Amino acid sequence: MQIGQSFFASLMCCMSLITSSHAADYDFSQHYRPEALDVPNVGGISVGIIDQQNEKILGEKVYREIHAHLNVIQDPWLEDQLDRIFRNIVSQTNLGAPIGLLVINDKQVNAFAVPGGVFAINTGLIELAKNRDEVASVMGHEVAHVTQRHYSRSQEAFKGQTLLALAGILIGAAIATKSDSGAGSAVMLGTQAALVSKQLSYSRDQEREADRIGMQYLVAAGYNPNAMADFFERMQRSSVQLSFMPEYWMTHPLTTARMSEARLRARQYPSVKPNISDPDYELVKWYAAVLSNDVTEQQLKTLQAQHNQAAILALTAFYVQQGDALQAQAALNTAQGQTRQKMLAVLLQTDIFLLKHQFEQAYQTILAQQQIMPENRALTYKLAEVLIRKNQPAPVFNLVNKILRDNPRDVQGWDLMQRAAAIDHASPVQGIQVLRYRAEVEFWSGREEDGIKSLLHAQRLAKNNMSLSATIDQRLKEMQADRLFTLE
């Protein structure tokens, strides 16, 4: 595990977590724009190994491998809450549109960014952070590692690696940091171990550079610069209580000097009045705790008795997850009127109606909100689910396709398309479409060979449909090329 973690830390710096206050009401982005940031131009030291297009392919490969090997929580509302913060940070850089954010069900306090625009965050980190600003500080730090191309400063580490091998190294190291697993080292056995000693000399300088540049991104996006030092200190305090620590902290400790530098650096920016509480983020924390089975019913009921609105919605989600519609409705009924208007409350009410097989009530509940925010992924996907339950597949395709056009890697979107196609008996190409959508689910879930096999089957069935056959042929070529891509 030591070899895998050290290599991953130096290669990607993904395990170098930094590590209260809500995002500033004042818009600092008016004063701190990407072109004004003090960010070194590192093009000269990274050109020639992984260009932007190859970074995108690498990022997509790692995105699929994360789905295949880590316990990804697939919940549109939670993902969108965190993705909004991530995109705020990325928008301050010169990086292209990100591939996406993934939430990993793991108590280990960790997060990592991957070239091409993938960010993975563990539920353990979500629960440790006090507010959105602290999460943004982690994201700023990790994104800085990517913008400064720390992963490719030693170019020989990549030369000749197949994408599969390289992504396997990255994901194997991520698996090795799991709080309940030591299996990752088995994924990474190979010649890469010999490169570790050469890579480590960069790590300390890279960490300090990522701290400095990450704070610039943090402030430019409108978050509190003190959040970075706040999270450093929270990490330091929590490490005493944890029974495990990321291997990275053993070789690259969070020093007092580094924490002090972060606090001093924050004072150079306009002061931000910290919010002691962040109710919206409190809801994110408790909801994530429910999805990761890291909170008990009694804990939530105790907070419910104190009229904690975030805990009330989390308790509702707890009962929905248990399939207990009566208890879920009873919990939701105790929420205040303003809380009942929150998007998560609407989604949960829809789920309660679905549990009761009250499909028309579910439809009317979600439709009213989705029509107000038709671009919202969580509302759109919930409406699509309701339509499928109502055995009305036709509208699902247009609804979901609008989201997939912006994010063709969205496993949940393709799953909804597959489910809708499976009940679309009026379609003359039903079987072909089911196979096409299944192929996308399998491919983006990391089961690449299965996805290609499904698409080959669809190709055979579509041989007499010229238009559909051409579409399938093109997609099949893309899948096969991505699977076999090699970094020369």
Short mmCIF file of C-alpha atoms in Angstrom, two decimals:
data_model
loop_
_atom_site.label_atom_id
_atom_site.label_comp_id
_atom_site.label_asym_id
_atom_site.label_seq_id
_atom_site.Cartn_x
_atom_site.Cartn_y
_atom_site.Cartn_z
CA MET A 1 0.00 0.00 0.00
CA GLN A 2 2.92 2.37 0.71
CA ILE A 3 4.13 2.13 -2.88
CA GLY A 4 0.70 2.65 -4.36
CA GLN A 5 -0.16 5.61 -2.16
CA SER A 6 3.15 7.34 -2.60
CA PHE A 7 3.06 6.97 -6.34
CA PHE A 8 -0.49 8.24 -6.51
CA ALA A 9 0.36 11.20 -4.30
CA SER A 10 3.24 12.27 -6.48
CA LEU A 11 1.62 11.35 -9.76
CA MET A 12 -1.72 13.04 -9.20
CA CYS A 13 -1.34 14.71 -5.80
CA CYS A 14 -4.88 13.53 -5.35
CA MET A 15 -4.45 12.39 -1.78
CA SER A 16 -3.00 15.72 -0.64
CA LEU A 17 -6.09 17.03 1.09
CA ILE A 18 -5.98 20.60 2.38
CA THR A 19 -6.74 19.98 5.60
CA SER A 20 -16.39 28.84 9.45
CA SER A 21 -17.78 30.35 7.00
CA HIS A 22 -20.29 30.35 4.19
CA ALA A 23 -19.56 31.55 0.65
CA ALA A 24 -19.27 35.30 0.78
CA ASP A 25 -22.32 37.38 0.00
CA TYR A 26 -19.94 39.90 -1.57
CA ASP A 27 -18.94 38.88 -5.08
CA PHE A 28 -15.14 38.77 -5.03
CA SER A 29 -15.16 37.38 -8.55
CA GLN A 30 -15.55 40.97 -9.72
CA HIS A 31 -12.00 41.60 -8.56
CA TYR A 32 -10.28 38.24 -8.95
CA ARG A 33 -10.54 36.84 -12.45
CA PRO A 34 -8.45 33.97 -13.93
CA GLU A 35 -6.32 36.30 -16.04
CA ALA A 36 -5.48 38.34 -12.92
CA LEU A 37 -4.51 35.39 -10.75
CA ASP A 38 -0.87 34.79 -9.90
CA VAL A 39 -0.77 31.34 -11.47
CA PRO A 40 2.49 30.16 -13.06
CA ASN A 41 2.46 29.13 -16.71
CA VAL A 42 3.63 25.52 -16.67
CA GLY A 43 3.00 24.71 -20.32
CA GLY A 44 6.69 24.40 -21.09
CA ILE A 45 7.27 21.62 -18.61
CA SER A 46 4.23 19.52 -19.45
CA VAL A 47 3.77 19.82 -23.19
CA GLY A 48 4.38 16.65 -25.16
CA ILE A 49 3.13 13.95 -22.81
CA ILE A 50 -0.55 14.50 -22.15
CA ASP A 51 -2.22 17.22 -24.20
CA GLN A 52 -5.69 18.54 -23.45
CA GLN A 53 -7.49 16.00 -25.63
CA ASN A 54 -5.60 13.11 -24.07
CA GLU A 55 -6.29 14.52 -20.62
CA LYS A 56 -10.00 14.36 -21.42
CA ILE A 57 -9.69 10.73 -22.51
CA LEU A 58 -7.67 9.90 -19.39
CA GLY A 59 -10.22 11.68 -17.21
CA GLU A 60 -13.09 9.77 -18.79
CA LYS A 61 -11.22 6.50 -18.32
CA VAL A 62 -10.66 7.21 -14.63
CA TYR A 63 -14.29 8.30 -14.33
CA ARG A 64 -15.34 4.86 -15.59
CA GLU A 65 -12.83 3.05 -13.38
CA ILE A 66 -14.08 4.91 -10.31
CA HIS A 67 -17.57 3.65 -11.07
CA ALA A 68 -16.26 0.13 -11.54
CA HIS A 69 -14.08 -0.12 -8.42
CA LEU A 70 -15.34 2.34 -5.81
CA ASN A 71 -18.69 2.60 -4.08
CA VAL A 72 -20.20 5.58 -5.91
CA ILE A 73 -23.33 7.15 -4.45
CA GLN A 74 -25.67 7.97 -7.31
CA ASP A 75 -28.02 10.65 -6.09
CA PRO A 76 -28.67 13.60 -8.43
CA TRP A 77 -29.60 16.07 -5.70
CA LEU A 78 -26.47 15.43 -3.62
CA GLU A 79 -24.21 15.34 -6.67
CA ASP A 80 -25.62 18.62 -7.97
CA GLN A 81 -25.12 20.39 -4.63
CA LEU A 82 -21.41 19.52 -4.63
CA ASP A 83 -20.96 19.85 -8.39
CA ARG A 84 -22.11 23.47 -8.17
CA ILE A 85 -19.21 24.22 -5.82
CA PHE A 86 -16.77 22.33 -8.04
CA ARG A 87 -17.83 24.21 -11.16
CA ASN A 88 -17.53 27.52 -9.32
CA ILE A 89 -13.89 26.66 -8.63
CA VAL A 90 -13.14 25.30 -12.11
CA SER A 91 -14.65 28.41 -13.70
CA GLN A 92 -11.78 30.44 -12.18
CA THR A 93 -9.21 28.40 -14.11
CA ASN A 94 -8.31 27.97 -17.75
CA LEU A 95 -9.44 24.35 -17.70
CA GLY A 96 -12.22 23.26 -20.03
CA ALA A 97 -15.65 22.06 -18.97
CA PRO A 98 -15.25 19.41 -16.24
CA ILE A 99 -16.20 15.79 -16.82
CA GLY A 100 -18.04 15.55 -13.53
CA LEU A 101 -18.08 15.04 -9.80
CA LEU A 102 -18.47 11.69 -8.05
CA VAL A 103 -19.43 11.04 -4.43
CA ILE A 104 -17.67 8.02 -2.91
CA ASN A 105 -19.27 6.18 0.00
CA ASP A 106 -16.24 5.98 2.28
CA LYS A 107 -15.63 7.29 5.81
CA GLN A 108 -12.02 8.10 4.97
CA VAL A 109 -11.56 11.88 4.79
CA ASN A 110 -10.37 12.21 1.23
CA ALA A 111 -10.88 13.74 -2.21
CA PHE A 112 -8.96 13.80 -5.46
CA ALA A 113 -8.96 15.58 -8.80
CA VAL A 114 -7.99 13.95 -12.09
CA PRO A 115 -6.82 15.61 -15.33
CA GLY A 116 -9.68 16.17 -17.72
CA GLY A 117 -11.99 17.46 -14.99
CA VAL A 118 -12.99 14.62 -12.66
CA PHE A 119 -13.38 15.30 -8.96
CA ALA A 120 -14.17 12.57 -6.43
CA ILE A 121 -15.10 13.34 -2.85
CA ASN A 122 -15.62 10.89 0.00
CA THR A 123 -18.63 11.10 2.29
CA GLY A 124 -16.15 11.23 5.17
CA LEU A 125 -14.91 14.60 3.94
CA ILE A 126 -18.44 15.90 3.36
CA GLU A 127 -19.31 15.08 6.95
CA LEU A 128 -16.10 16.58 8.40
CA ALA A 129 -16.41 19.92 6.59
CA LYS A 130 -18.44 22.55 8.39
CA ASN A 131 -19.67 24.50 5.38
CA ARG A 132 -19.47 24.90 1.61
CA ASP A 133 -16.43 27.15 1.90
CA GLU A 134 -14.37 24.36 3.47
CA VAL A 135 -15.42 21.94 0.72
CA ALA A 136 -14.50 24.62 -1.83
CA SER A 137 -11.06 24.98 -0.22
CA VAL A 138 -10.40 21.27 -0.77
CA MET A 139 -11.58 21.54 -4.35
CA GLY A 140 -9.45 24.64 -4.97
CA HIS A 141 -6.35 22.87 -3.68
CA GLU A 142 -6.94 19.73 -5.73
CA VAL A 143 -7.84 21.64 -8.89
CA ALA A 144 -4.60 23.61 -8.48
CA HIS A 145 -2.66 20.34 -8.66
CA VAL A 146 -4.32 19.71 -12.01
CA THR A 147 -3.90 23.22 -13.44
CA GLN A 148 -0.21 23.14 -12.49
CA ARG A 149 0.11 19.68 -14.06
CA HIS A 150 1.90 18.24 -11.06
CA TYR A 151 0.94 14.78 -12.27
CA SER A 152 3.03 15.12 -15.44
CA ARG A 153 6.11 16.95 -14.21
CA SER A 154 7.97 13.68 -14.41
CA GLN A 155 7.13 12.69 -17.95
CA GLU A 156 8.75 9.27 -17.93
CA ALA A 157 6.05 8.11 -15.50
CA PHE A 158 3.56 8.17 -18.35
CA LYS A 159 5.51 7.23 -21.44
CA GLY A 160 4.23 4.09 -23.13
CA GLN A 161 1.51 3.43 -20.58
CA THR A 162 -1.81 2.20 -21.92
CA LEU A 163 -4.72 4.20 -20.65
CA LEU A 164 -6.02 1.08 -18.93
CA ALA A 165 -2.75 0.61 -17.03
CA LEU A 166 -2.46 4.27 -16.09
CA ALA A 167 -6.05 4.54 -14.91
CA GLY A 168 -5.56 1.28 -13.01
CA ILE A 169 -2.66 2.82 -11.11
CA LEU A 170 -4.73 5.84 -10.17
CA ILE A 171 -7.80 3.90 -9.09
CA GLY A 172 -5.76 1.24 -7.36
CA ALA A 173 -4.21 3.94 -5.22
CA ALA A 174 -7.63 5.36 -4.47
CA ILE A 175 -8.84 1.91 -3.42
CA ALA A 176 -5.79 1.59 -1.19
CA THR A 177 -6.92 4.66 0.78
CA LYS A 178 -10.31 3.16 1.58
CA SER A 179 -10.88 2.95 5.29
CA ASP A 180 -11.90 -0.69 5.08
CA SER A 181 -9.63 -2.06 2.37
CA GLY A 182 -6.02 -2.86 1.67
CA ALA A 183 -6.76 -4.37 -1.72
CA GLY A 184 -5.54 -1.47 -3.79
CA SER A 185 -1.91 -2.50 -3.80
CA ALA A 186 -2.79 -5.59 -5.85
CA VAL A 187 -4.01 -3.36 -8.68
CA MET A 188 -0.74 -1.47 -8.87
CA LEU A 189 1.96 -4.11 -8.91
CA GLY A 190 4.38 -3.43 -11.73
CA THR A 191 7.29 -1.34 -12.92
CA GLN A 192 5.74 1.88 -11.62
CA ALA A 193 7.14 1.14 -8.15
CA ALA A 194 10.62 2.01 -9.38
CA LEU A 195 9.47 5.54 -10.18
CA VAL A 196 8.34 6.40 -6.68
CA SER A 197 11.64 7.66 -5.33
CA LYS A 198 12.09 10.00 -8.30
CA GLN A 199 8.62 11.44 -7.86
CA LEU A 200 8.66 12.22 -4.13
CA SER A 201 11.08 15.14 -4.41
CA TYR A 202 8.33 17.25 -5.96
CA SER A 203 5.66 16.65 -3.38
CA ARG A 204 6.34 19.28 -0.72
CA ASP A 205 6.78 22.11 -3.21
CA GLN A 206 3.70 20.97 -5.05
CA GLU A 207 1.65 21.01 -1.87
CA ARG A 208 2.65 24.58 -1.05
CA GLU A 209 1.99 25.68 -4.61
CA ALA A 210 -1.43 24.01 -4.58
CA ASP A 211 -2.23 25.73 -1.26
CA ARG A 212 -1.32 29.14 -2.65
CA ILE A 213 -3.00 28.82 -6.04
CA GLY A 214 -5.98 26.93 -4.60
CA MET A 215 -6.68 29.86 -2.27
CA GLN A 216 -6.67 32.21 -5.24
CA TYR A 217 -9.30 30.07 -6.94
CA LEU A 218 -11.24 29.90 -3.66
CA VAL A 219 -11.41 33.68 -3.29
CA ALA A 220 -12.09 34.30 -6.98
CA ALA A 221 -15.10 31.99 -6.75
CA GLY A 222 -16.48 34.04 -3.85
CA TYR A 223 -15.66 31.79 -0.90
CA ASN A 224 -13.99 32.66 2.38
CA PRO A 225 -10.17 32.36 2.18
CA ASN A 226 -10.02 31.44 5.88
CA ALA A 227 -11.87 28.23 5.06
CA MET A 228 -8.63 26.61 3.92
CA ALA A 229 -6.92 27.11 7.28
CA ASP A 230 -10.15 26.22 9.07
CA PHE A 231 -10.25 22.87 7.32
CA PHE A 232 -6.53 22.28 7.90
CA GLU A 233 -7.15 22.69 11.62
CA ARG A 234 -10.26 20.52 11.54
CA MET A 235 -8.26 17.78 9.82
CA GLN A 236 -5.54 18.09 12.43
CA ARG A 237 -8.01 17.76 15.30
CA SER A 238 -9.88 14.86 13.71
CA SER A 239 -6.69 12.91 13.01
CA VAL A 240 -6.20 12.39 16.73
CA GLN A 241 -9.58 10.69 16.97
CA LEU A 242 -9.40 8.56 13.82
CA SER A 243 -8.32 4.94 14.01
CA PHE A 244 -6.80 5.22 10.53
CA MET A 245 -5.01 7.88 8.55
CA PRO A 246 -4.33 8.19 4.83
CA GLU A 247 -0.89 6.86 4.05
CA TYR A 248 -0.15 10.17 2.37
CA TRP A 249 -0.22 11.99 5.70
CA MET A 250 2.42 9.62 7.04
CA THR A 251 4.95 10.72 4.42
CA HIS A 252 3.64 14.25 3.79
CA PRO A 253 2.29 15.48 7.12
CA LEU A 254 0.07 18.51 7.54
CA THR A 255 2.62 20.71 9.32
CA THR A 256 1.99 23.58 11.68
CA ALA A 257 3.92 25.79 9.27
CA ARG A 258 1.59 24.90 6.43
CA MET A 259 -1.46 25.73 8.54
CA SER A 260 0.10 29.03 9.62
CA GLU A 261 0.93 29.94 6.04
CA ALA A 262 -2.68 29.33 5.02
CA ARG A 263 -3.96 31.60 7.80
CA LEU A 264 -1.46 34.36 7.00
CA ARG A 265 -2.20 34.10 3.29
CA ALA A 266 -5.94 34.46 3.92
CA ARG A 267 -5.31 37.81 5.64
CA GLN A 268 -4.04 39.23 2.36
CA TYR A 269 -7.55 39.02 0.90
CA PRO A 270 -10.61 41.16 1.74
CA SER A 271 -12.07 40.07 5.05
CA VAL A 272 -15.24 38.00 5.01
CA LYS A 273 -17.62 37.84 7.92
CA PRO A 274 -17.83 34.14 8.78
CA ASN A 275 -21.20 32.51 9.28
CA ILE A 276 -21.19 30.30 12.33
CA SER A 277 -23.69 27.96 10.67
CA ASP A 278 -24.51 27.05 7.10
CA PRO A 279 -28.04 25.56 7.14
CA ASP A 280 -27.98 24.56 3.48
CA TYR A 281 -24.71 22.69 3.89
CA GLU A 282 -25.97 21.11 7.11
CA LEU A 283 -28.68 19.51 4.97
CA VAL A 284 -26.03 18.24 2.54
CA LYS A 285 -24.09 16.69 5.43
CA TRP A 286 -27.02 14.93 7.05
CA TYR A 287 -28.41 13.72 3.74
CA ALA A 288 -25.00 12.33 2.76
CA ALA A 289 -24.81 10.62 6.16
CA VAL A 290 -28.15 8.91 5.47
CA LEU A 291 -27.12 7.74 2.01
CA SER A 292 -23.84 6.37 3.37
CA ASN A 293 -25.56 4.65 6.32
CA ASP A 294 -23.43 6.70 8.69
CA VAL A 295 -26.20 8.00 10.97
CA THR A 296 -28.79 6.26 13.12
CA GLU A 297 -32.52 6.78 13.30
CA GLN A 298 -32.19 7.79 16.95
CA GLN A 299 -29.60 10.47 16.19
CA LEU A 300 -31.90 12.03 13.63
CA LYS A 301 -34.98 11.76 15.86
CA THR A 302 -33.12 13.54 18.66
CA LEU A 303 -32.37 16.43 16.31
CA GLN A 304 -35.94 16.34 14.99
CA ALA A 305 -37.16 16.92 18.55
CA GLN A 306 -34.99 20.06 18.56
CA HIS A 307 -36.74 21.22 15.36
CA ASN A 308 -33.56 20.88 13.32
CA GLN A 309 -34.93 21.27 9.79
CA ALA A 310 -31.98 19.62 8.04
CA ALA A 311 -32.29 16.59 10.30
CA ILE A 312 -36.05 16.39 9.63
CA LEU A 313 -35.47 16.08 5.90
CA ALA A 314 -32.62 13.63 6.53
CA LEU A 315 -34.93 11.54 8.75
CA THR A 316 -37.52 11.58 5.97
CA ALA A 317 -34.85 10.34 3.58
CA PHE A 318 -33.86 7.67 6.12
CA TYR A 319 -37.41 6.27 6.15
CA VAL A 320 -37.71 6.51 2.36
CA GLN A 321 -34.49 4.50 2.11
CA GLN A 322 -36.06 1.93 4.45
CA GLY A 323 -39.20 1.82 2.28
CA ASP A 324 -41.36 3.09 5.16
CA ALA A 325 -43.76 5.55 3.54
CA LEU A 326 -45.86 6.16 6.68
CA GLN A 327 -42.90 7.08 8.87
CA ALA A 328 -41.40 9.17 6.08
CA GLN A 329 -44.61 11.17 5.64
CA ALA A 330 -44.92 11.64 9.40
CA ALA A 331 -41.37 12.97 9.59
CA LEU A 332 -41.85 15.30 6.61
CA ASN A 333 -45.07 16.64 8.12
CA THR A 334 -43.06 18.04 11.06
CA ALA A 335 -40.99 20.26 8.76
CA GLN A 336 -41.64 23.99 8.73
CA GLY A 337 -43.44 25.53 5.76
CA GLN A 338 -40.27 27.05 4.32
CA THR A 339 -38.47 23.72 4.59
CA ARG A 340 -41.33 21.98 2.77
CA GLN A 341 -40.61 24.24 -0.24
CA LYS A 342 -37.01 23.07 -0.57
CA MET A 343 -36.20 20.99 -3.61
CA LEU A 344 -35.12 18.01 -1.53
CA ALA A 345 -38.45 18.08 0.31
CA VAL A 346 -40.29 17.97 -3.03
CA LEU A 347 -38.15 15.06 -4.20
CA LEU A 348 -38.78 13.19 -0.95
CA GLN A 349 -42.53 13.83 -1.10
CA THR A 350 -42.52 12.41 -4.62
CA ASP A 351 -40.65 9.35 -3.35
CA ILE A 352 -43.23 8.87 -0.60
CA PHE A 353 -46.07 8.90 -3.15
CA LEU A 354 -44.14 6.39 -5.27
CA LEU A 355 -43.73 4.11 -2.26
CA LYS A 356 -47.51 4.26 -1.79
CA HIS A 357 -48.05 3.62 -5.53
CA GLN A 358 -49.88 6.94 -5.71
CA PHE A 359 -48.43 7.70 -9.11
CA GLU A 360 -50.69 10.60 -10.10
CA GLN A 361 -49.95 12.46 -6.85
CA ALA A 362 -46.24 11.81 -7.41
CA TYR A 363 -46.55 13.14 -10.96
CA GLN A 364 -48.36 16.35 -9.97
CA THR A 365 -45.91 17.00 -7.12
CA ILE A 366 -42.74 16.73 -9.20
CA LEU A 367 -44.18 18.22 -12.40
CA ALA A 368 -45.01 21.52 -10.71
CA GLN A 369 -41.39 22.00 -9.62
CA GLN A 370 -39.76 20.61 -12.75
CA GLN A 371 -41.69 23.04 -14.96
CA ILE A 372 -40.28 25.92 -12.92
CA MET A 373 -36.71 24.58 -13.29
CA PRO A 374 -36.73 22.40 -16.41
CA GLU A 375 -32.92 22.40 -16.61
CA ASN A 376 -32.53 20.92 -13.13
CA ARG A 377 -31.12 17.41 -13.32
CA ALA A 378 -32.52 16.08 -10.03
CA LEU A 379 -36.07 17.26 -10.76
CA THR A 380 -35.94 16.09 -14.37
CA TYR A 381 -34.69 12.63 -13.45
CA LYS A 382 -37.33 12.28 -10.73
CA LEU A 383 -40.05 13.27 -13.23
CA ALA A 384 -38.66 10.70 -15.68
CA GLU A 385 -38.78 8.04 -12.96
CA VAL A 386 -42.40 8.88 -12.19
CA LEU A 387 -43.34 8.68 -15.88
CA ILE A 388 -41.70 5.25 -16.12
CA ARG A 389 -43.64 4.10 -13.07
CA LYS A 390 -46.80 5.42 -14.74
CA ASN A 391 -45.91 3.36 -17.83
CA GLN A 392 -45.58 6.50 -19.97
CA PRO A 393 -42.15 6.15 -21.60
CA ALA A 394 -42.58 8.49 -24.59
CA PRO A 395 -41.91 11.82 -22.78
CA VAL A 396 -38.92 10.36 -20.93
CA PHE A 397 -36.62 10.34 -23.95
CA ASN A 398 -36.87 14.07 -24.63
CA LEU A 399 -36.63 14.94 -20.94
CA VAL A 400 -33.51 12.90 -20.27
CA ASN A 401 -31.83 13.61 -23.60
CA LYS A 402 -31.72 17.32 -22.72
CA ILE A 403 -29.52 16.44 -19.74
CA LEU A 404 -27.45 13.84 -21.59
CA ARG A 405 -26.59 16.32 -24.34
CA ASP A 406 -24.65 18.30 -21.76
CA ASN A 407 -23.28 15.23 -19.98
CA PRO A 408 -23.16 12.08 -22.15
CA ARG A 409 -21.32 10.24 -19.34
CA ASP A 410 -24.27 10.34 -16.95
CA VAL A 411 -24.92 6.74 -15.89
CA GLN A 412 -28.23 7.60 -14.22
CA GLY A 413 -29.50 9.30 -17.35
CA TRP A 414 -28.69 6.32 -19.55
CA ASP A 415 -30.29 3.98 -17.01
CA LEU A 416 -33.52 5.97 -17.22
CA MET A 417 -33.35 5.81 -21.02
CA GLN A 418 -32.88 2.03 -20.88
CA ARG A 419 -35.79 1.60 -18.46
CA ALA A 420 -38.04 3.75 -20.63
CA ALA A 421 -37.06 1.85 -23.79
CA ALA A 422 -37.79 -1.45 -22.07
CA ILE A 423 -41.48 -0.50 -21.69
CA ASP A 424 -41.78 1.38 -25.01
CA HIS A 425 -43.52 -1.49 -26.76
CA ALA A 426 -44.86 0.77 -29.51
CA SER A 427 -41.37 1.43 -30.86
CA PRO A 428 -40.39 -0.66 -33.91
CA VAL A 429 -36.75 -0.50 -32.79
CA GLN A 430 -37.38 -1.20 -29.12
CA GLY A 431 -34.86 -4.02 -28.80
CA ILE A 432 -32.13 -2.01 -30.52
CA GLN A 433 -32.70 1.02 -28.31
CA VAL A 434 -32.66 -1.04 -25.12
CA LEU A 435 -29.28 -2.47 -26.17
CA ARG A 436 -27.91 0.98 -27.12
CA TYR A 437 -28.82 2.52 -23.79
CA ARG A 438 -27.69 -0.55 -21.86
CA ALA A 439 -24.34 -0.28 -23.63
CA GLU A 440 -23.91 3.29 -22.38
CA VAL A 441 -24.81 2.29 -18.82
CA GLU A 442 -22.29 -0.54 -18.91
CA PHE A 443 -19.56 1.48 -20.60
CA TRP A 444 -19.73 4.48 -18.24
CA SER A 445 -20.06 2.16 -15.24
CA GLY A 446 -16.61 0.79 -16.10
CA ARG A 447 -17.84 -2.44 -17.67
CA GLU A 448 -16.38 -1.50 -21.02
CA GLU A 449 -16.30 -4.96 -22.61
CA ASP A 450 -19.94 -5.55 -21.68
CA GLY A 451 -20.87 -2.19 -23.17
CA ILE A 452 -19.12 -2.97 -26.44
CA LYS A 453 -20.76 -6.41 -26.60
CA SER A 454 -24.20 -4.87 -26.10
CA LEU A 455 -23.53 -2.35 -28.84
CA LEU A 456 -22.28 -5.08 -31.18
CA HIS A 457 -25.55 -6.91 -30.59
CA ALA A 458 -27.48 -3.71 -31.36
CA GLN A 459 -25.37 -3.29 -34.50
CA ARG A 460 -26.42 -6.72 -35.76
CA LEU A 461 -30.10 -6.00 -35.11
CA ALA A 462 -29.92 -2.60 -36.82
CA LYS A 463 -28.25 -3.75 -40.05
CA ASN A 464 -31.41 -3.02 -42.10
CA ASN A 465 -31.88 0.45 -40.58
CA MET A 466 -29.30 2.64 -42.31
CA SER A 467 -29.66 5.74 -40.13
CA LEU A 468 -29.62 3.90 -36.80
CA SER A 469 -26.88 1.56 -38.01
CA ALA A 470 -24.62 4.51 -38.87
CA THR A 471 -25.17 6.02 -35.42
CA ILE A 472 -24.32 2.73 -33.74
CA ASP A 473 -21.25 2.18 -35.92
CA GLN A 474 -19.85 5.58 -35.00
CA ARG A 475 -20.45 5.10 -31.29
CA LEU A 476 -18.92 1.62 -31.42
CA LYS A 477 -15.74 3.01 -32.97
CA GLU A 478 -15.55 5.64 -30.21
CA MET A 479 -15.97 3.08 -27.43
CA GLN A 480 -13.35 0.74 -28.88
CA ALA A 481 -10.87 3.57 -29.44
CA ASP A 482 -11.31 4.91 -25.90
CA ARG A 483 -10.84 1.45 -24.43
CA LEU A 484 -7.60 0.79 -26.33
CA PHE A 485 -6.10 4.28 -26.19
CA THR A 486 -2.37 4.39 -25.42
CA LEU A 487 -0.23 7.33 -24.32
CA GLU A 488 2.81 7.20 -26.60
#
